[in-house]
Tab-separated table of C-alpha atoms in Angstrom:
chain	number	residue	atom	x	y	z
A	18	MET	CA	100.395	68.772	7.860
A	19	PRO	CA	98.236	68.895	11.063
A	20	GLU	CA	94.788	69.646	10.030
A	21	GLU	CA	94.728	72.680	12.244
A	22	CYS	CA	97.396	74.377	10.122
A	23	ILE	CA	95.721	74.254	7.212
A	24	PRO	CA	93.987	77.392	6.134
A	25	GLU	CA	90.069	77.323	6.313
A	26	GLU	CA	89.254	77.730	2.776
A	27	LEU	CA	91.678	74.971	1.612
A	28	ARG	CA	90.106	72.323	4.208
A	29	ALA	CA	88.034	69.618	2.712
A	30	PRO	CA	84.524	70.350	3.376
A	31	GLY	CA	82.949	68.290	6.254
A	32	PRO	CA	79.815	66.299	6.590
A	33	ARG	CA	76.775	68.686	6.415
A	34	GLU	CA	73.296	68.450	7.765
A	35	VAL	CA	70.826	66.958	5.515
A	36	PRO	CA	67.201	68.639	5.844
A	37	PHE	CA	64.565	65.846	6.446
A	38	ARG	CA	61.803	65.303	3.715
A	39	GLY	CA	60.149	62.234	4.693
A	40	GLY	CA	57.080	63.952	5.657
A	41	GLY	CA	55.247	61.913	3.017
A	42	PHE	CA	51.871	62.899	1.061
A	43	ALA	CA	49.664	63.567	3.907
A	44	PRO	CA	46.936	65.746	2.924
A	45	THR	CA	44.996	67.475	5.988
A	46	SER	CA	41.467	68.715	5.824
A	47	ARG	CA	40.887	72.425	6.338
A	48	ARG	CA	37.722	72.775	8.166
A	49	ALA	CA	37.658	76.772	7.911
A	50	ALA	CA	38.698	76.471	3.737
A	51	ALA	CA	35.219	74.575	3.515
A	52	TRP	CA	33.029	76.877	5.318
A	53	ILE	CA	34.710	80.164	3.705
A	54	ALA	CA	33.976	78.056	0.207
A	55	PHE	CA	30.486	77.594	1.001
A	56	ALA	CA	29.854	80.948	2.285
A	57	VAL	CA	31.196	82.587	-0.813
A	58	VAL	CA	29.039	80.711	-3.028
A	59	ILE	CA	25.866	81.201	-1.107
A	60	ALA	CA	26.758	84.957	-0.667
A	61	ALA	CA	27.261	84.929	-4.539
A	62	TRP	CA	23.969	83.034	-5.597
A	63	GLN	CA	22.160	85.416	-2.937
A	64	PHE	CA	23.632	88.543	-4.744
A	65	GLY	CA	22.392	87.209	-8.226
A	66	SER	CA	19.149	86.531	-6.956
A	67	SER	CA	18.548	89.762	-5.578
A	68	MET	CA	20.046	91.709	-8.286
A	69	GLY	CA	17.788	90.004	-10.739
A	70	PHE	CA	20.356	87.798	-12.442
A	71	ILE	CA	18.919	84.724	-11.460
A	72	HIS	CA	15.473	84.222	-11.946
A	73	PRO	CA	13.351	83.010	-9.426
A	74	LEU	CA	11.797	80.177	-10.901
A	75	THR	CA	14.792	78.877	-12.596
A	76	LEU	CA	16.834	79.121	-9.207
A	77	PRO	CA	15.341	80.274	-6.117
A	78	SER	CA	17.526	82.409	-3.757
A	79	PRO	CA	19.123	81.125	-0.360
A	80	ASP	CA	16.092	82.811	1.681
A	81	GLU	CA	13.178	81.528	-0.212
A	82	ILE	CA	14.956	78.015	0.230
A	83	LEU	CA	15.051	78.649	4.060
A	84	THR	CA	11.682	79.717	3.862
A	85	ALA	CA	10.191	76.757	2.352
A	86	LEU	CA	12.153	74.376	4.923
A	87	ALA	CA	10.727	76.637	7.677
A	88	ASP	CA	7.296	76.047	6.509
A	89	LEU	CA	7.914	72.433	6.270
A	90	ALA	CA	9.179	72.511	9.472
A	91	ARG	CA	6.416	74.351	11.019
A	92	SER	CA	4.019	71.984	9.483
A	93	GLY	CA	5.508	68.993	10.644
A	94	ASP	CA	6.042	67.560	7.029
A	95	LEU	CA	9.874	67.879	7.394
A	96	TRP	CA	10.133	65.428	9.982
A	97	ARG	CA	7.756	62.792	8.285
A	98	HIS	CA	9.610	63.246	4.820
A	99	LEU	CA	13.235	63.072	6.827
A	100	SER	CA	12.198	60.257	9.211
A	101	ALA	CA	10.733	57.838	6.419
A	102	SER	CA	13.653	58.672	4.129
A	103	LEU	CA	16.360	57.862	6.940
A	104	GLY	CA	14.273	54.605	8.002
A	105	ARG	CA	14.598	53.234	4.809
A	106	LEU	CA	17.999	54.366	3.913
A	107	ALA	CA	19.138	52.791	7.212
A	108	MET	CA	17.536	49.433	6.713
A	109	GLY	CA	18.453	49.185	3.308
A	110	TRP	CA	22.068	50.133	3.893
A	111	SER	CA	22.776	48.127	6.674
A	112	LEU	CA	21.176	44.901	5.044
A	113	GLY	CA	23.279	45.777	1.972
A	114	THR	CA	26.571	46.364	3.595
A	115	LEU	CA	26.146	43.320	5.873
A	116	ALA	CA	25.405	40.911	2.817
A	117	GLY	CA	28.185	42.504	1.167
A	118	LEU	CA	30.991	42.164	3.560
A	119	ALA	CA	29.945	38.641	4.230
A	120	VAL	CA	30.005	37.521	0.393
A	121	GLY	CA	33.209	39.776	-0.090
A	122	LEU	CA	35.185	38.032	2.333
A	123	ALA	CA	33.900	34.740	1.049
A	124	LEU	CA	35.458	35.899	-2.456
A	125	GLY	CA	38.563	37.043	-1.037
A	126	MET	CA	39.199	33.937	1.260
A	127	PHE	CA	38.180	30.830	-0.657
A	128	SER	CA	38.443	29.619	-4.184
A	129	VAL	CA	35.216	27.445	-4.516
A	130	ALA	CA	33.147	30.937	-3.495
A	131	ARG	CA	35.529	33.068	-5.959
A	132	SER	CA	35.116	30.496	-8.798
A	133	VAL	CA	31.427	30.410	-8.642
A	134	GLY	CA	30.565	33.909	-7.129
A	135	LEU	CA	33.046	36.215	-8.821
A	136	PRO	CA	31.235	35.884	-12.341
A	137	PHE	CA	27.967	36.332	-10.901
A	138	VAL	CA	28.960	39.606	-9.105
A	139	SER	CA	30.719	40.863	-12.538
A	140	ALA	CA	27.634	40.100	-14.488
A	141	LEU	CA	25.233	41.573	-12.361
A	142	PHE	CA	27.206	44.868	-10.835
A	143	PRO	CA	26.587	46.551	-14.132
A	144	ILE	CA	23.146	46.726	-14.423
A	145	PRO	CA	21.483	49.797	-13.216
A	146	LYS	CA	19.732	49.139	-9.957
A	147	ILE	CA	17.181	51.926	-10.966
A	148	ALA	CA	15.890	49.818	-14.001
A	149	LEU	CA	15.355	46.932	-11.615
A	150	LEU	CA	12.714	48.917	-9.198
A	151	PRO	CA	9.542	47.903	-11.160
A	152	LEU	CA	10.618	44.527	-10.671
A	153	PHE	CA	11.067	44.647	-7.107
A	154	ILE	CA	7.382	46.432	-6.788
A	155	ILE	CA	6.015	43.113	-8.880
A	156	TRP	CA	7.865	40.788	-6.579
A	157	PHE	CA	7.618	42.583	-3.132
A	158	GLY	CA	4.750	45.023	-3.801
A	159	ILE	CA	4.677	48.840	-3.777
A	160	GLY	CA	5.378	49.042	-0.150
A	161	GLU	CA	8.227	49.473	1.878
A	162	PRO	CA	9.969	45.957	1.324
A	163	SER	CA	10.451	46.873	-2.624
A	164	LYS	CA	11.999	50.284	-1.612
A	165	VAL	CA	14.263	48.806	0.958
A	166	ALA	CA	15.060	45.492	-1.354
A	167	THR	CA	16.352	48.666	-4.310
A	168	ILE	CA	18.734	49.941	-1.875
A	169	LEU	CA	19.685	46.668	-0.515
A	170	PHE	CA	20.660	45.493	-4.254
A	171	GLY	CA	22.530	48.671	-4.627
A	172	VAL	CA	24.915	48.562	-1.666
A	173	PHE	CA	25.685	45.099	-1.980
A	174	PHE	CA	27.546	44.902	-4.923
A	175	PRO	CA	30.008	47.579	-4.624
A	176	THR	CA	30.604	46.666	-0.577
A	177	VAL	CA	31.375	42.827	-2.282
A	178	ILE	CA	33.909	44.172	-4.631
A	179	ASN	CA	35.630	46.494	-2.484
A	180	THR	CA	35.702	43.810	0.513
A	181	TYR	CA	37.019	41.113	-2.188
A	182	SER	CA	39.535	43.531	-3.309
A	183	GLY	CA	40.783	44.320	0.087
A	184	VAL	CA	41.043	41.035	1.115
A	185	ASP	CA	42.929	40.197	-1.876
A	186	ASN	CA	45.456	43.042	-1.507
A	187	VAL	CA	46.245	41.993	2.234
A	188	ALA	CA	50.183	41.182	2.323
A	189	ARG	CA	50.375	37.252	1.896
A	190	SER	CA	53.649	37.243	3.697
A	191	LEU	CA	51.360	38.305	6.922
A	192	ILE	CA	49.077	35.450	6.261
A	193	ARG	CA	51.958	32.842	5.989
A	194	MET	CA	53.411	34.321	9.278
A	195	GLY	CA	50.470	33.725	11.222
A	196	GLN	CA	49.961	30.279	9.624
A	197	SER	CA	53.375	29.607	11.018
A	198	PHE	CA	52.902	30.438	14.393
A	199	ASP	CA	50.047	28.388	14.492
A	200	MET	CA	47.341	31.075	14.752
A	201	PRO	CA	44.003	29.830	14.716
A	202	THR	CA	42.023	30.691	11.296
A	203	ARG	CA	39.776	32.842	13.507
A	204	ASP	CA	42.606	35.244	14.624
A	205	ILE	CA	43.933	35.314	11.318
A	206	VAL	CA	40.898	36.730	10.038
A	207	LEU	CA	40.304	39.018	12.800
A	208	LYS	CA	43.690	40.145	13.199
A	209	ILE	CA	45.392	39.975	9.884
A	210	ILE	CA	42.794	39.877	7.144
A	211	PHE	CA	40.000	42.080	8.251
A	212	PRO	CA	42.244	45.089	9.798
A	213	GLY	CA	44.460	44.775	6.181
A	214	ALA	CA	41.389	45.029	3.958
A	215	LEU	CA	39.620	47.722	6.111
A	216	PRO	CA	40.856	50.943	4.647
A	217	ALA	CA	39.236	49.343	0.960
A	218	ILE	CA	35.901	48.109	3.145
A	219	LEU	CA	35.604	51.856	4.459
A	220	SER	CA	36.221	53.281	0.968
A	221	GLY	CA	33.399	51.216	-0.434
A	222	PHE	CA	31.012	52.416	2.488
A	223	ARG	CA	31.414	55.947	1.147
A	224	ILE	CA	30.552	54.655	-2.629
A	225	SER	CA	27.887	52.532	-1.265
A	226	ALA	CA	26.218	55.483	1.079
A	227	SER	CA	25.996	57.821	-2.138
A	228	ILE	CA	24.512	54.910	-4.043
A	229	ALA	CA	22.103	54.313	-1.724
A	230	ILE	CA	21.134	57.798	-1.493
A	231	VAL	CA	20.316	57.919	-5.239
A	232	LEU	CA	18.313	54.780	-5.297
A	233	LEU	CA	16.266	56.007	-2.348
A	234	VAL	CA	15.220	59.059	-4.024
A	235	ALA	CA	14.291	57.003	-7.033
A	236	ALA	CA	12.376	54.523	-5.150
A	237	GLU	CA	10.440	56.987	-3.007
A	238	MET	CA	9.381	58.788	-6.486
A	239	ILE	CA	7.422	55.779	-7.060
A	240	GLY	CA	3.931	55.339	-4.989
A	241	ALA	CA	5.481	57.061	-1.734
A	242	GLU	CA	3.572	59.425	0.296
A	243	TRP	CA	6.397	60.473	2.826
A	244	GLY	CA	9.948	60.926	1.991
A	245	VAL	CA	12.466	63.112	0.518
A	246	GLY	CA	12.311	61.679	-2.684
A	247	ALA	CA	8.473	62.212	-3.038
A	248	LEU	CA	8.751	65.877	-1.549
A	249	VAL	CA	11.167	66.696	-4.541
A	250	LEU	CA	8.747	64.868	-6.921
A	251	ALA	CA	5.410	66.629	-6.046
A	252	ALA	CA	7.503	69.955	-5.579
A	253	GLY	CA	8.730	69.417	-9.355
A	254	ASN	CA	5.102	68.267	-10.524
A	255	LEU	CA	3.775	71.601	-9.165
A	256	MET	CA	6.729	73.985	-10.395
A	257	GLN	CA	7.406	74.772	-6.993
A	258	THR	CA	11.139	75.316	-6.983
A	259	ASP	CA	11.876	76.370	-3.620
A	260	TYR	CA	10.305	73.403	-2.302
A	261	LEU	CA	12.331	71.242	-4.859
A	262	ILE	CA	15.517	72.844	-3.995
A	263	ALA	CA	14.574	72.418	-0.557
A	264	GLY	CA	14.487	68.767	-0.884
A	265	VAL	CA	17.562	68.539	-2.908
A	266	VAL	CA	19.356	70.740	0.566
A	267	LEU	CA	18.027	67.658	2.643
A	268	LEU	CA	19.654	65.224	0.597
A	269	SER	CA	22.848	66.905	0.306
A	270	LEU	CA	22.586	67.522	4.478
A	271	ILE	CA	21.887	63.623	4.653
A	272	GLY	CA	25.034	62.838	2.484
A	273	LEU	CA	27.413	65.356	4.406
A	274	SER	CA	26.354	63.933	7.728
A	275	ILE	CA	27.356	60.157	6.614
A	276	GLY	CA	30.242	61.597	5.194
A	277	ILE	CA	31.305	63.176	8.592
A	278	VAL	CA	30.659	60.227	10.438
A	279	LEU	CA	32.269	57.917	7.958
A	280	SER	CA	35.332	59.971	8.327
A	281	ARG	CA	35.165	59.947	12.230
A	282	LEU	CA	34.945	56.007	12.049
A	283	GLU	CA	37.922	56.088	9.554
A	284	GLY	CA	39.568	58.149	12.205
A	285	LEU	CA	38.850	55.670	14.819
A	286	LEU	CA	39.722	52.340	13.140
A	287	LEU	CA	42.705	53.381	11.049
A	288	ARG	CA	44.467	54.970	13.639
A	289	TRP	CA	47.558	52.678	13.170
A	290	ARG	CA	47.923	54.026	9.840
C-alpha cells in the first residue's frame, strides 16, 4: 500500500531532530554579580558598625578604614609602603618564576635532571618558607636581599612542580609526531611542549603569586621600615585596627590586581582552547 494512503496516526514515526547538548562545561565570569556581592557585604558591615553591633576596636567600619587610607595618602606614607612592597614582590616573584620554569622544564624533559632534581624538590617543598627567614637573614643580612630571597624561595617550588606536571602531561603522541616529521628540538619545545604545558604553568603562577604575598608580609615584619607588612605590624602593636585593616585591604587589592592581570594573560595565551 502506498505510504500516502496510510492514515497519519498509523504511519511509522520519522526521524526527529535532537536538540544540541554539546555546549560543554564552560562557566563564565559575571562581573556584575561580584560587584553586587562586594557591595552587599560592605553595606552590611557598615550597617552593623553604625548600629553598634560591631565594636570599632574589634573591626573598624568601612568609612574609618577609608579615612585611614586617606590619611596615609595625604602623608605620603601610602606610596612609600606600596612602592617598597611592590618592588620586593616583583623582584622575588620574577626571579623565582624564571628559575622555577627552567628547572621544571628540565625535570619534565630530561631523565637525568628528573632523577636527580625531583627528590630534592619533593624534600624541600614541604618546608615552611617563613621558618627559613631567620636563616636567610643570617646569610644575606637584614636588608633587601633576605626579603627577596624569602619570596624567591617560596615562589620557586610551586612553579617547578606545576611546570614539571604540565610538561609531563603533554600528549607523547604529539611529540612523536613532531619527531617523525624531523622537527628541530627547539621547535618541538616551543611549539608542542611549552604550549601544552602552558595551562598548568599559568595555574602555578596564581598559586605562587598568593604565596609570594604571604611571604612578603612575613619578611617585611622583620627589620623593614617601609612596606605593607611593616605597616600592619606597627598598627597592630599600637592597637590601631583601622590602619591594620587598611593594610589588609591594600594586600587584598594587590592580590586582586595580580589575579586580573593573570586572567588577561590566560585569555591572551590560551585562546586556542
